[in-house]
PDB file of C-alpha atoms in Angstrom:
ATOM      1  CA  MET A  35     -31.428-123.034-214.520  1.00  0.00           C
ATOM      2  CA  GLN A  36     -33.255-126.521-214.219  1.00  0.00           C
ATOM      3  CA  TYR A  37     -32.044-127.065-210.676  1.00  0.00           C
ATOM      4  CA  LEU A  38     -34.123-124.047-209.429  1.00  0.00           C
ATOM      5  CA  SER A  39     -36.946-126.317-208.275  1.00  0.00           C
ATOM      6  CA  LYS A  40     -34.813-128.170-206.119  1.00  0.00           C
ATOM      7  CA  LEU A  41     -33.343-125.240-204.090  1.00  0.00           C
ATOM      8  CA  THR A  42     -34.388-123.358-200.868  1.00  0.00           C
ATOM      9  CA  VAL A  43     -34.700-119.894-201.775  1.00  0.00           C
ATOM     10  CA  PRO A  44     -32.638-117.607-199.192  1.00  0.00           C
ATOM     11  CA  LEU A  45     -35.226-115.661-197.241  1.00  0.00           C
ATOM     12  CA  ALA A  46     -33.696-112.013-197.345  1.00  0.00           C
ATOM     13  CA  ILE A  47     -33.501-112.561-201.162  1.00  0.00           C
ATOM     14  CA  ALA A  48     -36.862-113.699-201.570  1.00  0.00           C
ATOM     15  CA  ALA A  49     -38.172-110.926-199.380  1.00  0.00           C
ATOM     16  CA  THR A  50     -36.260-107.922-200.540  1.00  0.00           C
ATOM     17  CA  ALA A  51     -34.227-108.351-203.602  1.00  0.00           C
ATOM     18  CA  LEU A  52     -36.762-109.319-206.371  1.00  0.00           C
ATOM     19  CA  LEU A  53     -39.468-106.710-205.873  1.00  0.00           C
ATOM     20  CA  ALA A  54     -37.933-104.032-203.498  1.00  0.00           C
ATOM     21  CA  SER A  55     -39.646-101.207-204.823  1.00  0.00           C
ATOM     22  CA  CYS A  56     -43.459-102.387-204.656  1.00  0.00           C
ATOM     23  CA  ASN A  57     -44.145 -99.950-201.907  1.00  0.00           C
ATOM     24  CA  ASP A  58     -44.671 -96.029-201.842  1.00  0.00           C
ATOM     25  CA  GLY A  59     -41.870 -94.208-200.719  1.00  0.00           C
ATOM     26  CA  ILE A  60     -39.090 -96.111-202.688  1.00  0.00           C
ATOM     27  CA  ASP A  61     -39.533 -94.403-205.931  1.00  0.00           C
ATOM     28  CA  ASP A  62     -35.742 -93.867-206.709  1.00  0.00           C
ATOM     29  CA  VAL A  63     -34.824 -97.715-206.262  1.00  0.00           C
ATOM     30  CA  GLU A  64     -34.970 -98.306-209.883  1.00  0.00           C
ATOM     31  CA  SER A  65     -32.605 -95.574-211.011  1.00  0.00           C
ATOM     32  CA  THR A  66     -30.420 -96.439-207.866  1.00  0.00           C
ATOM     33  CA  PRO A  67     -30.250-100.119-206.805  1.00  0.00           C
ATOM     34  CA  LEU A  68     -29.201-101.128-203.245  1.00  0.00           C
ATOM     35  CA  MET A  69     -27.599-103.976-202.131  1.00  0.00           C
ATOM     36  CA  VAL A  70     -29.568-106.990-200.326  1.00  0.00           C
ATOM     37  CA  VAL A  71     -27.728-108.813-197.875  1.00  0.00           C
ATOM     38  CA  GLU A  72     -28.637-112.318-196.249  1.00  0.00           C
ATOM     39  CA  GLY A  73     -25.988-113.265-194.055  1.00  0.00           C
ATOM     40  CA  TYR A  74     -25.652-115.849-190.873  1.00  0.00           C
ATOM     41  CA  LEU A  75     -23.206-116.414-188.407  1.00  0.00           C
ATOM     42  CA  ASP A  76     -23.785-118.934-185.692  1.00  0.00           C
ATOM     43  CA  SER A  77     -21.908-119.467-182.354  1.00  0.00           C
ATOM     44  CA  GLY A  78     -19.213-121.957-183.202  1.00  0.00           C
ATOM     45  CA  GLY A  79     -20.077-121.718-187.010  1.00  0.00           C
ATOM     46  CA  TYR A  80     -18.841-119.511-190.118  1.00  0.00           C
ATOM     47  CA  PRO A  81     -19.869-116.605-191.837  1.00  0.00           C
ATOM     48  CA  HIS A  82     -22.037-117.376-194.793  1.00  0.00           C
ATOM     49  CA  VAL A  83     -23.335-114.534-196.884  1.00  0.00           C
ATOM     50  CA  HIS A  84     -25.382-113.950-199.972  1.00  0.00           C
ATOM     51  CA  ILE A  85     -25.648-110.430-201.635  1.00  0.00           C
ATOM     52  CA  THR A  86     -27.666-109.328-204.505  1.00  0.00           C
ATOM     53  CA  ALA A  87     -28.728-106.129-206.114  1.00  0.00           C
ATOM     54  CA  SER A  88     -32.323-104.973-205.736  1.00  0.00           C
ATOM     55  CA  VAL A  89     -34.820-105.253-208.815  1.00  0.00           C
ATOM     56  CA  THR A  90     -37.854-103.334-209.362  1.00  0.00           C
ATOM     57  CA  PRO A  91     -41.093-104.528-211.367  1.00  0.00           C
ATOM     58  CA  SER A  92     -40.195-102.349-214.273  1.00  0.00           C
ATOM     59  CA  GLN A  93     -37.137-104.580-214.754  1.00  0.00           C
ATOM     60  CA  HIS A  94     -39.010-107.767-215.580  1.00  0.00           C
ATOM     61  CA  LYS A  95     -37.230-108.110-218.633  1.00  0.00           C
ATOM     62  CA  GLN A  96     -34.121-108.264-217.011  1.00  0.00           C
ATOM     63  CA  PRO A  97     -32.843-111.817-216.112  1.00  0.00           C
ATOM     64  CA  ILE A  98     -32.947-112.262-212.486  1.00  0.00           C
ATOM     65  CA  THR A  99     -29.585-113.561-212.567  1.00  0.00           C
ATOM     66  CA  ASP A 100     -28.377-110.041-213.608  1.00  0.00           C
ATOM     67  CA  SER A 101     -28.995-109.082-209.989  1.00  0.00           C
ATOM     68  CA  PHE A 102     -26.502-111.715-208.461  1.00  0.00           C
ATOM     69  CA  ILE A 103     -23.328-109.997-207.342  1.00  0.00           C
ATOM     70  CA  ARG A 104     -20.473-112.373-208.031  1.00  0.00           C
ATOM     71  CA  TRP A 105     -17.594-110.006-207.591  1.00  0.00           C
ATOM     72  CA  GLY A 106     -18.187-107.966-204.575  1.00  0.00           C
ATOM     73  CA  LYS A 107     -16.129-107.476-201.485  1.00  0.00           C
ATOM     74  CA  VAL A 108     -17.405-108.771-198.157  1.00  0.00           C
ATOM     75  CA  THR A 109     -15.586-108.370-195.135  1.00  0.00           C
ATOM     76  CA  VAL A 110     -16.259-109.615-191.607  1.00  0.00           C
ATOM     77  CA  SER A 111     -14.601-108.348-188.374  1.00  0.00           C
ATOM     78  CA  ASP A 112     -14.969-109.198-184.814  1.00  0.00           C
ATOM     79  CA  GLY A 113     -13.444-106.247-183.650  1.00  0.00           C
ATOM     80  CA  ASP A 114      -9.758-107.744-183.583  1.00  0.00           C
ATOM     81  CA  THR A 115      -9.572-109.166-186.801  1.00  0.00           C
ATOM     82  CA  ALA A 116     -10.965-108.534-190.177  1.00  0.00           C
ATOM     83  CA  ILE A 117     -11.373-111.234-192.730  1.00  0.00           C
ATOM     84  CA  ILE A 118     -12.475-110.836-196.577  1.00  0.00           C
ATOM     85  CA  LEU A 119     -14.789-113.742-197.363  1.00  0.00           C
ATOM     86  CA  THR A 120     -14.187-115.566-200.601  1.00  0.00           C
ATOM     87  CA  GLY A 121     -17.051-115.690-203.097  1.00  0.00           C
ATOM     88  CA  ALA A 122     -17.787-119.181-204.886  1.00  0.00           C
ATOM     89  CA  PRO A 123     -20.544-121.043-206.678  1.00  0.00           C
ATOM     90  CA  ASP A 124     -22.863-123.249-204.412  1.00  0.00           C
ATOM     91  CA  TYR A 125     -25.715-124.846-206.616  1.00  0.00           C
ATOM     92  CA  ASP A 126     -27.367-126.310-203.307  1.00  0.00           C
ATOM     93  CA  VAL A 127     -28.524-122.748-202.598  1.00  0.00           C
ATOM     94  CA  PHE A 128     -30.289-119.804-204.303  1.00  0.00           C
ATOM     95  CA  PRO A 129     -28.600-117.696-205.378  1.00  0.00           C
ATOM     96  CA  PRO A 130     -26.214-120.280-206.499  1.00  0.00           C
ATOM     97  CA  PHE A 131     -23.105-117.954-205.101  1.00  0.00           C
ATOM     98  CA  VAL A 132     -22.266-117.750-201.668  1.00  0.00           C
ATOM     99  CA  TYR A 133     -19.256-115.858-199.803  1.00  0.00           C
ATOM    100  CA  ARG A 134     -17.759-117.746-196.833  1.00  0.00           C
ATOM    101  CA  THR A 135     -14.500-118.028-194.818  1.00  0.00           C
ATOM    102  CA  TYR A 136     -13.345-120.793-192.489  1.00  0.00           C
ATOM    103  CA  GLU A 137     -10.892-118.632-190.750  1.00  0.00           C
ATOM    104  CA  MET A 138     -13.540-117.025-188.309  1.00  0.00           C
ATOM    105  CA  THR A 139     -16.044-118.907-186.138  1.00  0.00           C
ATOM    106  CA  GLY A 140     -18.943-117.004-183.906  1.00  0.00           C
ATOM    107  CA  CYS A 141     -18.091-116.654-180.322  1.00  0.00           C
ATOM    108  CA  PRO A 142     -20.533-115.557-177.719  1.00  0.00           C
ATOM    109  CA  GLY A 143     -19.830-112.021-176.441  1.00  0.00           C
ATOM    110  CA  LYS A 144     -18.148-110.649-179.462  1.00  0.00           C
ATOM    111  CA  ARG A 145     -19.396-108.064-181.582  1.00  0.00           C
ATOM    112  CA  TYR A 146     -19.344-108.653-185.400  1.00  0.00           C
ATOM    113  CA  THR A 147     -19.620-106.206-188.480  1.00  0.00           C
ATOM    114  CA  ILE A 148     -20.092-107.315-191.791  1.00  0.00           C
ATOM    115  CA  THR A 149     -19.251-104.800-194.649  1.00  0.00           C
ATOM    116  CA  ALA A 150     -19.934-105.418-198.385  1.00  0.00           C
ATOM    117  CA  GLU A 151     -19.120-103.320-201.186  1.00  0.00           C
ATOM    118  CA  TYR A 152     -19.803-103.644-205.079  1.00  0.00           C
ATOM    119  CA  ARG A 153     -19.394-100.765-207.637  1.00  0.00           C
ATOM    120  CA  ASN A 154     -21.493 -97.654-206.243  1.00  0.00           C
ATOM    121  CA  MET A 155     -23.133-100.005-203.751  1.00  0.00           C
ATOM    122  CA  SER A 156     -21.962-100.402-199.986  1.00  0.00           C
ATOM    123  CA  VAL A 157     -23.597-101.506-196.676  1.00  0.00           C
ATOM    124  CA  GLU A 158     -22.543-102.216-192.994  1.00  0.00           C
ATOM    125  CA  SER A 159     -23.850-103.876-190.382  1.00  0.00           C
ATOM    126  CA  THR A 160     -22.864-104.843-186.454  1.00  0.00           C
ATOM    127  CA  ALA A 161     -24.394-107.341-184.292  1.00  0.00           C
ATOM    128  CA  THR A 162     -23.567-108.782-181.087  1.00  0.00           C
ATOM    129  CA  MET A 163     -23.457-112.522-180.408  1.00  0.00           C
ATOM    130  CA  LEU A 164     -25.209-113.403-177.198  1.00  0.00           C
ATOM    131  CA  SER A 165     -24.839-116.674-175.335  1.00  0.00           C
ATOM    132  CA  PRO A 166     -26.607-119.530-176.601  1.00  0.00           C
ATOM    133  CA  THR A 167     -29.681-121.103-174.730  1.00  0.00           C
ATOM    134  CA  PRO A 168     -29.319-125.115-174.459  1.00  0.00           C
ATOM    135  CA  ILE A 169     -31.642-127.473-175.931  1.00  0.00           C
ATOM    136  CA  ASP A 170     -33.204-129.602-173.181  1.00  0.00           C
ATOM    137  CA  SER A 171     -34.836-132.220-175.433  1.00  0.00           C
ATOM    138  CA  ILE A 172     -37.108-132.761-178.654  1.00  0.00           C
ATOM    139  CA  GLU A 173     -40.661-134.325-178.154  1.00  0.00           C
ATOM    140  CA  PHE A 174     -42.708-136.133-180.749  1.00  0.00           C
ATOM    141  CA  ALA A 175     -46.265-136.643-180.768  1.00  0.00           C
ATOM    142  CA  PRO A 176     -48.769-138.456-183.259  1.00  0.00           C
ATOM    143  CA  ILE A 177     -51.339-136.546-185.219  1.00  0.00           C
ATOM    144  CA  ILE A 178     -54.907-137.442-184.978  1.00  0.00           C
ATOM    145  CA  HIS A 179     -56.202-138.646-188.363  1.00  0.00           C
ATOM    146  CA  SER A 180     -52.672-139.216-189.745  1.00  0.00           C
ATOM    147  CA  ASP A 181     -50.533-142.193-190.064  1.00  0.00           C
ATOM    148  CA  SER A 182     -47.280-140.346-191.363  1.00  0.00           C
ATOM    149  CA  LEU A 183     -47.080-136.942-189.456  1.00  0.00           C
ATOM    150  CA  CYS A 184     -45.881-136.120-186.153  1.00  0.00           C
ATOM    151  CA  ALA A 185     -46.058-132.844-183.932  1.00  0.00           C
ATOM    152  CA  THR A 186     -42.628-131.809-182.871  1.00  0.00           C
ATOM    153  CA  PHE A 187     -41.998-129.787-179.689  1.00  0.00           C
ATOM    154  CA  LEU A 188     -38.609-128.255-178.502  1.00  0.00           C
ATOM    155  CA  HIS A 189     -37.919-128.297-174.689  1.00  0.00           C
ATOM    156  CA  PHE A 190     -35.604-125.444-173.176  1.00  0.00           C
ATOM    157  CA  THR A 191     -34.919-123.435-170.267  1.00  0.00           C
ATOM    158  CA  THR A 192     -34.973-119.314-170.982  1.00  0.00           C
ATOM    159  CA  ALA A 193     -31.960-117.629-170.431  1.00  0.00           C
ATOM    160  CA  ALA A 194     -31.155-115.727-167.122  1.00  0.00           C
ATOM    161  CA  ASP A 195     -31.179-112.128-168.721  1.00  0.00           C
ATOM    162  CA  VAL A 196     -34.540-111.148-170.117  1.00  0.00           C
ATOM    163  CA  PRO A 197     -36.178-110.251-172.304  1.00  0.00           C
ATOM    164  CA  ALA A 198     -34.544-112.958-174.745  1.00  0.00           C
ATOM    165  CA  TYR A 199     -35.460-113.026-178.394  1.00  0.00           C
ATOM    166  CA  TYR A 200     -35.444-116.468-180.167  1.00  0.00           C
ATOM    167  CA  VAL A 201     -35.725-117.712-183.921  1.00  0.00           C
ATOM    168  CA  ILE A 202     -36.341-121.619-184.210  1.00  0.00           C
ATOM    169  CA  GLN A 203     -34.850-122.796-187.495  1.00  0.00           C
ATOM    170  CA  SER A 204     -35.254-126.205-188.939  1.00  0.00           C
ATOM    171  CA  ARG A 205     -34.047-128.489-191.904  1.00  0.00           C
ATOM    172  CA  SER A 206     -34.911-131.684-193.641  1.00  0.00           C
ATOM    173  CA  VAL A 207     -31.615-133.927-193.420  1.00  0.00           C
ATOM    174  CA  THR A 208     -33.391-136.414-195.242  1.00  0.00           C
ATOM    175  CA  ARG A 209     -34.503-133.943-198.167  1.00  0.00           C
ATOM    176  CA  GLY A 210     -31.281-132.024-197.858  1.00  0.00           C
ATOM    177  CA  THR A 211     -32.683-128.658-197.362  1.00  0.00           C
ATOM    178  CA  ALA A 212     -30.548-125.967-195.720  1.00  0.00           C
ATOM    179  CA  PHE A 213     -31.423-124.298-192.161  1.00  0.00           C
ATOM    180  CA  ARG A 214     -34.195-121.819-192.531  1.00  0.00           C
ATOM    181  CA  PRO A 215     -36.615-120.003-189.977  1.00  0.00           C
ATOM    182  CA  SER A 216     -39.551-122.334-188.979  1.00  0.00           C
ATOM    183  CA  MET A 217     -43.003-120.899-189.762  1.00  0.00           C
ATOM    184  CA  LEU A 218     -44.189-119.313-186.436  1.00  0.00           C
ATOM    185  CA  GLY A 219     -40.869-119.842-185.016  1.00  0.00           C
ATOM    186  CA  THR A 220     -40.126-116.435-183.384  1.00  0.00           C
ATOM    187  CA  PHE A 221     -40.821-115.530-179.801  1.00  0.00           C
ATOM    188  CA  VAL A 222     -39.805-113.384-176.935  1.00  0.00           C
ATOM    189  CA  ALA A 223     -39.066-115.123-173.643  1.00  0.00           C
ATOM    190  CA  GLU A 224     -40.005-112.677-170.584  1.00  0.00           C
ATOM    191  CA  SER A 225     -39.376-114.918-167.689  1.00  0.00           C
ATOM    192  CA  PRO A 226     -35.817-115.920-166.925  1.00  0.00           C
ATOM    193  CA  ARG A 227     -35.000-119.554-166.361  1.00  0.00           C
ATOM    194  CA  THR A 228     -38.377-120.680-167.275  1.00  0.00           C
ATOM    195  CA  HIS A 229     -39.275-124.071-169.107  1.00  0.00           C
ATOM    196  CA  PHE A 230     -40.603-123.623-172.602  1.00  0.00           C
ATOM    197  CA  ARG A 231     -42.200-126.357-174.704  1.00  0.00           C
ATOM    198  CA  MET A 232     -42.410-124.662-178.419  1.00  0.00           C
ATOM    199  CA  GLN A 233     -43.993-126.395-181.447  1.00  0.00           C
ATOM    200  CA  VAL A 234     -41.623-126.711-184.500  1.00  0.00           C
ATOM    201  CA  TYR A 235     -42.825-126.581-188.040  1.00  0.00           C
ATOM    202  CA  ARG A 236     -41.074-126.754-191.228  1.00  0.00           C
ATOM    203  CA  ALA A 237     -39.349-123.811-192.571  1.00  0.00           C
ATOM    204  CA  GLU A 238     -41.965-121.534-194.728  1.00  0.00           C
ATOM    205  CA  SER A 239     -39.509-122.033-197.838  1.00  0.00           C
ATOM    206  CA  ASP A 240     -39.770-125.714-197.552  1.00  0.00           C
ATOM    207  CA  ILE A 241     -43.346-126.159-198.001  1.00  0.00           C
ATOM    208  CA  ASP A 242     -43.668-125.702-201.685  1.00  0.00           C
ATOM    209  CA  GLN A 243     -41.084-128.744-202.060  1.00  0.00           C
ATOM    210  CA  LEU A 244     -43.726-131.028-200.292  1.00  0.00           C
ATOM    211  CA  TYR A 245     -46.055-131.272-202.984  1.00  0.00           C
ATOM    212  CA  SER A 246     -44.680-134.257-204.765  1.00  0.00           C
ATOM    213  CA  VAL A 247     -43.364-135.707-201.666  1.00  0.00           C
ATOM    214  CA  VAL A 248     -46.553-136.594-199.459  1.00  0.00           C
ATOM    215  CA  SER A 249     -50.225-136.861-199.870  1.00  0.00           C
ATOM    216  CA  GLU A 250     -50.538-134.329-196.825  1.00  0.00           C
ATOM    217  CA  ASN A 251     -48.504-131.605-198.863  1.00  0.00           C
ATOM    218  CA  LEU A 252     -49.923-128.729-197.137  1.00  0.00           C
ATOM    219  CA  SER A 253     -48.555-129.635-193.798  1.00  0.00           C
ATOM    220  CA  LEU A 254     -46.104-127.708-191.832  1.00  0.00           C
ATOM    221  CA  ASN A 255     -45.427-131.149-189.627  1.00  0.00           C
ATOM    222  CA  PHE A 256     -42.757-133.575-190.225  1.00  0.00           C
ATOM    223  CA  ILE A 257     -42.926-137.192-191.394  1.00  0.00           C
ATOM    224  CA  GLU A 258     -42.587-140.086-189.334  1.00  0.00           C
ATOM    225  CA  GLY A 259     -38.973-141.579-190.116  1.00  0.00           C
ATOM    226  CA  GLU A 260     -37.745-138.329-191.695  1.00  0.00           C
ATOM    227  CA  GLN A 261     -34.216-137.110-190.207  1.00  0.00           C
ATOM    228  CA  ILE A 262     -34.425-133.452-189.423  1.00  0.00           C
ATOM    229  CA  ALA A 263     -32.233-130.734-187.345  1.00  0.00           C
ATOM    230  CA  VAL A 264     -33.675-128.074-185.238  1.00  0.00           C
ATOM    231  CA  LYS A 265     -31.710-124.930-184.174  1.00  0.00           C
ATOM    232  CA  LEU A 266     -32.640-122.602-181.342  1.00  0.00           C
ATOM    233  CA  CYS A 267     -31.195-119.145-182.276  1.00  0.00           C
ATOM    234  CA  ARG A 268     -30.784-116.437-179.681  1.00  0.00           C
ATOM    235  CA  VAL A 269     -30.584-112.982-181.302  1.00  0.00           C
ATOM    236  CA  SER A 270     -30.728-109.258-180.912  1.00  0.00           C
ATOM    237  CA  LYS A 271     -34.043-107.507-180.917  1.00  0.00           C
ATOM    238  CA  GLU A 272     -33.080-105.841-184.236  1.00  0.00           C
ATOM    239  CA  ILE A 273     -32.617-109.287-186.070  1.00  0.00           C
ATOM    240  CA  TYR A 274     -35.719-110.631-183.891  1.00  0.00           C
ATOM    241  CA  ASP A 275     -37.654-107.866-185.599  1.00  0.00           C
ATOM    242  CA  PHE A 276     -36.545-108.746-189.048  1.00  0.00           C
ATOM    243  CA  TRP A 277     -37.406-112.397-188.724  1.00  0.00           C
ATOM    244  CA  VAL A 278     -41.118-111.678-186.985  1.00  0.00           C
ATOM    245  CA  ALA A 279     -41.769-109.439-189.999  1.00  0.00           C
ATOM    246  CA  PHE A 280     -40.711-111.890-192.572  1.00  0.00           C
ATOM    247  CA  ASP A 281     -42.961-114.764-190.550  1.00  0.00           C
ATOM    248  CA  ASN A 282     -46.057-112.597-190.585  1.00  0.00           C
ATOM    249  CA  ASN A 283     -45.488-111.703-194.131  1.00  0.00           C
ATOM    250  CA  ALA A 284     -45.020-115.341-195.244  1.00  0.00           C
ATOM    251  CA  ILE A 285     -47.931-116.365-193.430  1.00  0.00           C
ATOM    252  CA  PHE A 286     -50.423-113.349-194.284  1.00  0.00           C
ATOM    253  CA  GLY A 287     -48.902-111.839-197.497  1.00  0.00           C
ATOM    254  CA  GLU A 288     -50.611-112.745-200.911  1.00  0.00           C
ATOM    255  CA  ASN A 289     -47.591-113.419-202.314  1.00  0.00           C
ATOM    256  CA  ARG A 290     -44.128-113.833-200.788  1.00  0.00           C
ATOM    257  CA  PHE A 291     -42.319-111.849-203.508  1.00  0.00           C
ATOM    258  CA  VAL A 292     -44.641-108.783-203.672  1.00  0.00           C
ATOM    259  CA  SER A 293     -46.653-107.898-200.635  1.00  0.00           C
ATOM    260  CA  GLY A 294     -45.027-105.338-198.667  1.00  0.00           C
ATOM    261  CA  TYR A 295     -41.598-106.821-198.330  1.00  0.00           C
ATOM    262  CA  ALA A 296     -39.541-103.583-198.956  1.00  0.00           C
ATOM    263  CA  GLN A 297     -41.112-102.449-195.500  1.00  0.00           C
ATOM    264  CA  LEU A 298     -39.407-105.258-193.523  1.00  0.00           C
ATOM    265  CA  PRO A 299     -37.217-103.726-190.794  1.00  0.00           C
ATOM    266  CA  SER A 300     -33.454-104.257-191.468  1.00  0.00           C
ATOM    267  CA  ASN A 301     -30.228-103.987-189.578  1.00  0.00           C
ATOM    268  CA  VAL A 302     -28.180-103.309-192.708  1.00  0.00           C
ATOM    269  CA  ALA A 303     -27.184 -99.612-193.361  1.00  0.00           C
ATOM    270  CA  GLY A 304     -27.418 -98.503-196.633  1.00  0.00           C
ATOM    271  CA  GLY A 305     -29.305-101.480-198.022  1.00  0.00           C
ATOM    272  CA  TYR A 306     -31.855-104.312-197.355  1.00  0.00           C
ATOM    273  CA  GLY A 307     -31.878-107.618-195.633  1.00  0.00           C
ATOM    274  CA  VAL A 308     -30.346-108.992-192.328  1.00  0.00           C
ATOM    275  CA  TRP A 309     -27.071-109.794-190.766  1.00  0.00           C
ATOM    276  CA  SER A 310     -28.164-112.699-188.623  1.00  0.00           C
ATOM    277  CA  VAL A 311     -25.775-113.060-185.738  1.00  0.00           C
ATOM    278  CA  GLN A 312     -27.004-116.024-183.812  1.00  0.00           C
ATOM    279  CA  ALA A 313     -26.115-117.819-180.675  1.00  0.00           C
ATOM    280  CA  SER A 314     -27.341-121.260-181.763  1.00  0.00           C
ATOM    281  CA  SER A 315     -27.800-124.869-180.121  1.00  0.00           C
ATOM    282  CA  THR A 316     -28.954-127.714-182.230  1.00  0.00           C
ATOM    283  CA  ILE A 317     -30.079-131.047-182.349  1.00  0.00           C
ATOM    284  CA  ALA A 318     -30.655-133.659-185.001  1.00  0.00           C
ATOM    285  CA  VAL A 319     -33.303-136.606-184.547  1.00  0.00           C
ATOM    286  CA  THR A 320     -35.245-138.952-186.497  1.00  0.00           C
ATOM    287  CA  VAL A 321     -39.072-138.419-186.352  1.00  0.00           C
ATOM    288  CA  GLU A 322     -41.023-140.745-184.643  1.00  0.00           C
ATOM    289  CA  SER A 323     -44.725-141.200-184.193  1.00  0.00           C
ATOM    290  CA  ARG A 324     -45.038-142.409-180.539  1.00  0.00           C
ATOM    291  CA  SER A 325     -44.863-139.763-177.900  1.00  0.00           C
ATOM    292  CA  ASN A 326     -41.445-139.450-176.388  1.00  0.00           C
ATOM    293  CA  LEU A 327     -38.731-137.055-175.414  1.00  0.00           C
ATOM    294  CA  ARG A 328     -35.050-137.274-177.036  1.00  0.00           C
ATOM    295  CA  ARG A 329     -32.094-135.428-176.064  1.00  0.00           C
TER     296      ARG A 329
END
């Protein structure tokens, strides 16, 4: 397991699988584990799903790898076609096992249902893919008293139908991290066709990896010369509520694995986690210290 220090921990897994019964009112989780889902489907993208079994503090002697579900059945349906996803190892993520298919791509306007089954556990979730909001440009600005960090700003025009719920995701192409929701990257647009300028930060799960990278290791900002990608995701309110709660816990929680994560809202019936169907627009750029706009 030496590769774990290099990996980005999936958020729903970190949030709910490891210590799912830390809160009152979930007394039966230990005897009856529930399934935890972290699934993504971008517009124009492919389904990408992790599933695990919930674990309680009293099971601390049990290897966490025992909670990984490698032989489950995961199906995604768009209302016309149902496809069983193929599970395979992937040592660039954690848990190092992912269910995928390249036979279905996300299409705005369609309603996607995921079902997952393993032994006596089963879950289901349905979400509609909305229309993506285009990214107009991305802007960088120097940060005072830093010769290496840059502030990053995303420019876009909100959807015509509001309220519109957004989650910003980011990744470092240079460091090979995966797309994850950015810190402070959830917001609601109440006014239609309105220009927005939102600051983009690193994903919370990337912060720990900075300790050996730069001296300003606690910064949420990106480094000059770093290649990054930013994704603007429009989601339903249920999915938005999950990411808002996770973001708040990541910022204010005393411990990301322990503090109240079992109370995260979920759009997964019969288990924990999130089925994040998201209409996405993406931009990839190199971070520059001078103030500018890039399309």
